[in-house]
mmCIF file of C-alpha atoms in Angstrom:
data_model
loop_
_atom_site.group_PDB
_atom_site.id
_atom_site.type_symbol
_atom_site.label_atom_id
_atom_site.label_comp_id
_atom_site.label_asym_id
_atom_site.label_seq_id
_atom_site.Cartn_x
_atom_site.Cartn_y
_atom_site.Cartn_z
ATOM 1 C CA UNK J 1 56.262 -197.583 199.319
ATOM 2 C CA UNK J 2 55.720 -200.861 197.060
ATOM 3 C CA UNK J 3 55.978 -201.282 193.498
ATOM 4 C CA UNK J 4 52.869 -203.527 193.845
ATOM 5 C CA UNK J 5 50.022 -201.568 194.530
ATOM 6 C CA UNK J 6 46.780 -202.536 192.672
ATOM 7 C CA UNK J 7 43.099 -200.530 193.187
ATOM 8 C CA UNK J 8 40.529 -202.316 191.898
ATOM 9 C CA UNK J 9 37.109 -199.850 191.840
ATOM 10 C CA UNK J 10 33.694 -199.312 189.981
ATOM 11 C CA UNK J 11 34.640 -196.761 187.699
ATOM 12 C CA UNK J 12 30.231 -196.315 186.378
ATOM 13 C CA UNK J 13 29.857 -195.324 190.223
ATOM 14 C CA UNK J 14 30.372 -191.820 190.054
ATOM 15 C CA UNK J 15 31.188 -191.768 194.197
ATOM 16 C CA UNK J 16 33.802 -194.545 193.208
ATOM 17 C CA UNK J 17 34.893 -192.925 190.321
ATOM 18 C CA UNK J 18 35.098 -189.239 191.669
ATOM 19 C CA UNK J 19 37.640 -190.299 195.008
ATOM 20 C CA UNK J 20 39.467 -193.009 192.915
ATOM 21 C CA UNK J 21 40.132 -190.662 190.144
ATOM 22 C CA UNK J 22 41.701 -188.225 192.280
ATOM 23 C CA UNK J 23 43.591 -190.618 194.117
ATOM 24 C CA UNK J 24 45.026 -191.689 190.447
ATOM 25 C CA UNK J 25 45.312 -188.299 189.002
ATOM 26 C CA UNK J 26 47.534 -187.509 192.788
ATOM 27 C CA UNK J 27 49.445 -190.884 192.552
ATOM 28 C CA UNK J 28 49.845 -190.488 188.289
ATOM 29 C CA UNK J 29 51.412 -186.531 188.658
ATOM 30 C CA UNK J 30 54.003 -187.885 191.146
ATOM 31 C CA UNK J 31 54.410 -190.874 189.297
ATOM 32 C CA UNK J 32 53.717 -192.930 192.154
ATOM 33 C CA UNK J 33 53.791 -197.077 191.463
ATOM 34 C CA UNK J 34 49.708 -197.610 191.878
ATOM 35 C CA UNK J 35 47.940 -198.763 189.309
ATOM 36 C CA UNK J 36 43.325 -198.329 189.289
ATOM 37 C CA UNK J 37 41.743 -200.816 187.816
ATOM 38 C CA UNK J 38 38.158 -200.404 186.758
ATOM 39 C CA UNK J 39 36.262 -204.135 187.603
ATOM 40 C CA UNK J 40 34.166 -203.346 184.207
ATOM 41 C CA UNK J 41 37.264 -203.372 182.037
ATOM 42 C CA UNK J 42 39.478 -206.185 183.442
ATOM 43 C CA UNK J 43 40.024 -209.669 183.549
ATOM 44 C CA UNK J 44 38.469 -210.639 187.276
ATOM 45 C CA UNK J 45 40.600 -214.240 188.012
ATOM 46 C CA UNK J 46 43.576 -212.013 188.853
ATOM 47 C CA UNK J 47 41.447 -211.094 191.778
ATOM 48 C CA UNK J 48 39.811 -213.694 192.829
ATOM 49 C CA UNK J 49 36.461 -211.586 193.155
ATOM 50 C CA UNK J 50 33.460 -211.581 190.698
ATOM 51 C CA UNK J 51 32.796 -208.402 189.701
ATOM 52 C CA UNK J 52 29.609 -207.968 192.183
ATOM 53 C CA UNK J 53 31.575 -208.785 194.858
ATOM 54 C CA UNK J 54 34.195 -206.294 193.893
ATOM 55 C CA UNK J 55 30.935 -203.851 193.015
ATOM 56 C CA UNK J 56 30.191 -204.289 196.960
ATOM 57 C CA UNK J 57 33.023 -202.426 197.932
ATOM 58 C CA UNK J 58 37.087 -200.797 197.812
ATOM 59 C CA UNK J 59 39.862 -203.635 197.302
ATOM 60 C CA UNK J 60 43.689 -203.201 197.323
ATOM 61 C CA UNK J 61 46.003 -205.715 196.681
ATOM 62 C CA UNK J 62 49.178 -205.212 197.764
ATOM 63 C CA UNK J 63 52.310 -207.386 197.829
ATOM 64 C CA UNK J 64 49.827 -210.593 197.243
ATOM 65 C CA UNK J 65 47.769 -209.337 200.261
ATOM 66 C CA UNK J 66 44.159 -208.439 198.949
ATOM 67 C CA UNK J 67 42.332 -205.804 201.957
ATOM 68 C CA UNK J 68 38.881 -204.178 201.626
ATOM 69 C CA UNK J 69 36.962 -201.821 203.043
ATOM 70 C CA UNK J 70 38.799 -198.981 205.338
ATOM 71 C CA UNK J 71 41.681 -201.296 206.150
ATOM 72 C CA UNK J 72 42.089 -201.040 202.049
ATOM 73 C CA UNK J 73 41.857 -197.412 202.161
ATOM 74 C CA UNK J 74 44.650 -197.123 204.934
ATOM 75 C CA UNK J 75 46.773 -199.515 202.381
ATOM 76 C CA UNK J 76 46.051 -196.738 199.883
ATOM 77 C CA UNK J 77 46.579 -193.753 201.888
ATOM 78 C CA UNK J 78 49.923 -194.793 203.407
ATOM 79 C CA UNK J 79 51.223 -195.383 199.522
ATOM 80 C CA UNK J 80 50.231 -191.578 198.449
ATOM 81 C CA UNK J 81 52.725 -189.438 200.437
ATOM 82 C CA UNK J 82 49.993 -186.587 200.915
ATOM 83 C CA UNK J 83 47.416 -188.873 202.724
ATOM 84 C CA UNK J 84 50.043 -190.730 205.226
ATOM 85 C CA UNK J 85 48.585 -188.379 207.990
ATOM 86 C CA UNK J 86 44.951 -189.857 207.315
ATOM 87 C CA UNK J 87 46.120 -193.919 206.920
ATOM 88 C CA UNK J 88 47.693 -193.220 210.489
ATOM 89 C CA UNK J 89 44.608 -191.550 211.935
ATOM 90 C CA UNK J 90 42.144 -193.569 210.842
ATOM 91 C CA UNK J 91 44.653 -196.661 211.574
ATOM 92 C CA UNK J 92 44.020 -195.822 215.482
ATOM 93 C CA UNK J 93 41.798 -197.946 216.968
ATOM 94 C CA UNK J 94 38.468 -196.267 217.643
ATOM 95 C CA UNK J 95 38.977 -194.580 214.648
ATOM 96 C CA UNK J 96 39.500 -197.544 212.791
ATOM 97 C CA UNK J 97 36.219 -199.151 214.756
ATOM 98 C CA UNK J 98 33.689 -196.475 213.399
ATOM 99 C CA UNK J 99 35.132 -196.241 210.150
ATOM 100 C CA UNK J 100 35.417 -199.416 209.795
ATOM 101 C CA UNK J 101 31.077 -199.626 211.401
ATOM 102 C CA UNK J 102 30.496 -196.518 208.830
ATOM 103 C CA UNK J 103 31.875 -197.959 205.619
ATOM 104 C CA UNK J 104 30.397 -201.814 206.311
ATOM 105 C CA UNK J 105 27.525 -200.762 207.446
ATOM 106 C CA UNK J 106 26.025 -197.792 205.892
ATOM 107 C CA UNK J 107 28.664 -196.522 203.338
ATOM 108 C CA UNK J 108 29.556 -199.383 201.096
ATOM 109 C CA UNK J 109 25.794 -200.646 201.233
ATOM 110 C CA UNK J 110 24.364 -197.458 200.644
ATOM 111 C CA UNK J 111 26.771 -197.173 196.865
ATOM 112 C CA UNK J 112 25.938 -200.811 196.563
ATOM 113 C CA UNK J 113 22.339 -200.605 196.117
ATOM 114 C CA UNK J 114 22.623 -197.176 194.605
ATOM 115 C CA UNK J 115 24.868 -199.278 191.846
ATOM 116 C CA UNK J 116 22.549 -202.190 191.391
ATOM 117 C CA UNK J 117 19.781 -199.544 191.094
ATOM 118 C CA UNK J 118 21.814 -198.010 187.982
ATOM 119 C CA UNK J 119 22.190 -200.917 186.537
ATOM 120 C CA UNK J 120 18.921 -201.948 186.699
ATOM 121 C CA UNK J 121 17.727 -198.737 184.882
ATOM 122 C CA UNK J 122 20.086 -199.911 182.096
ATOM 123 C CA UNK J 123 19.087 -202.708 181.342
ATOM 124 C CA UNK J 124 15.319 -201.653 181.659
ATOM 125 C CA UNK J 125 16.177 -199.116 178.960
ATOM 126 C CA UNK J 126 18.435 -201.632 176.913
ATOM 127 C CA UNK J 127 14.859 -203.962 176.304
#
């Protein structure tokens, strides 16, 4: 386990929101070293992402090495002592492949648009 975990995720997606706030309540009760960071509420340079690319989809930055995606969900998992069993399963290969195919191609996408769709209702309603 590292002492330099860092989740950055769209805390107004409520898919986002709903898995990464379990995943901090889990990791915050065992007083595990990951810290969530909500891309609405931070400074972004730390990152190196604008916040619509971070919007697109799950980073973790760990030990200076930034991972998306599943690969950043396996980085995740394997920190969180409960979840080890699913970073190594979905680490084997064609696991990894149609995860991987799921969450680029249809997952992430799918909350994606379903996010710019939210925010386009908000600012419709701000005018």
């Amino acid at each position: 386990m590292t002492d330099d975990t860092r989740v950055l995720y769209n805390a107004d997606c409520p898919v986002c929101s709903f898995e990464i706030d379990h995943y901090a309540k889990y990791s915050g009760d065992r007083a595990l070293p990951i810290r969530f960071e909500d891309l609405n509420c931070i400074d972004m340079s730390d990152w190196g992402l604008s916040r619509d690319e971070a919007a697109r989809r799950l980073y973790v930055l760990r030990n200076g090495e930034l991972t998306s995606g599943v690969p950043a969900f396996i980085v995740l998992w394997q920190d969180m002592p409960r979840y080890r069993w699913l970073a190594r399963i979905v680490s084997l290969p064609g696991i990894h492949w149609l995860a991987s195919k799921a969450y680029d191609h249809v997952l992430a996408p799918l909350i994606y648009r379903w996010h710019l769709r939210r925010l386009a209702a908000a600012t419709s309603t701000e005018s």
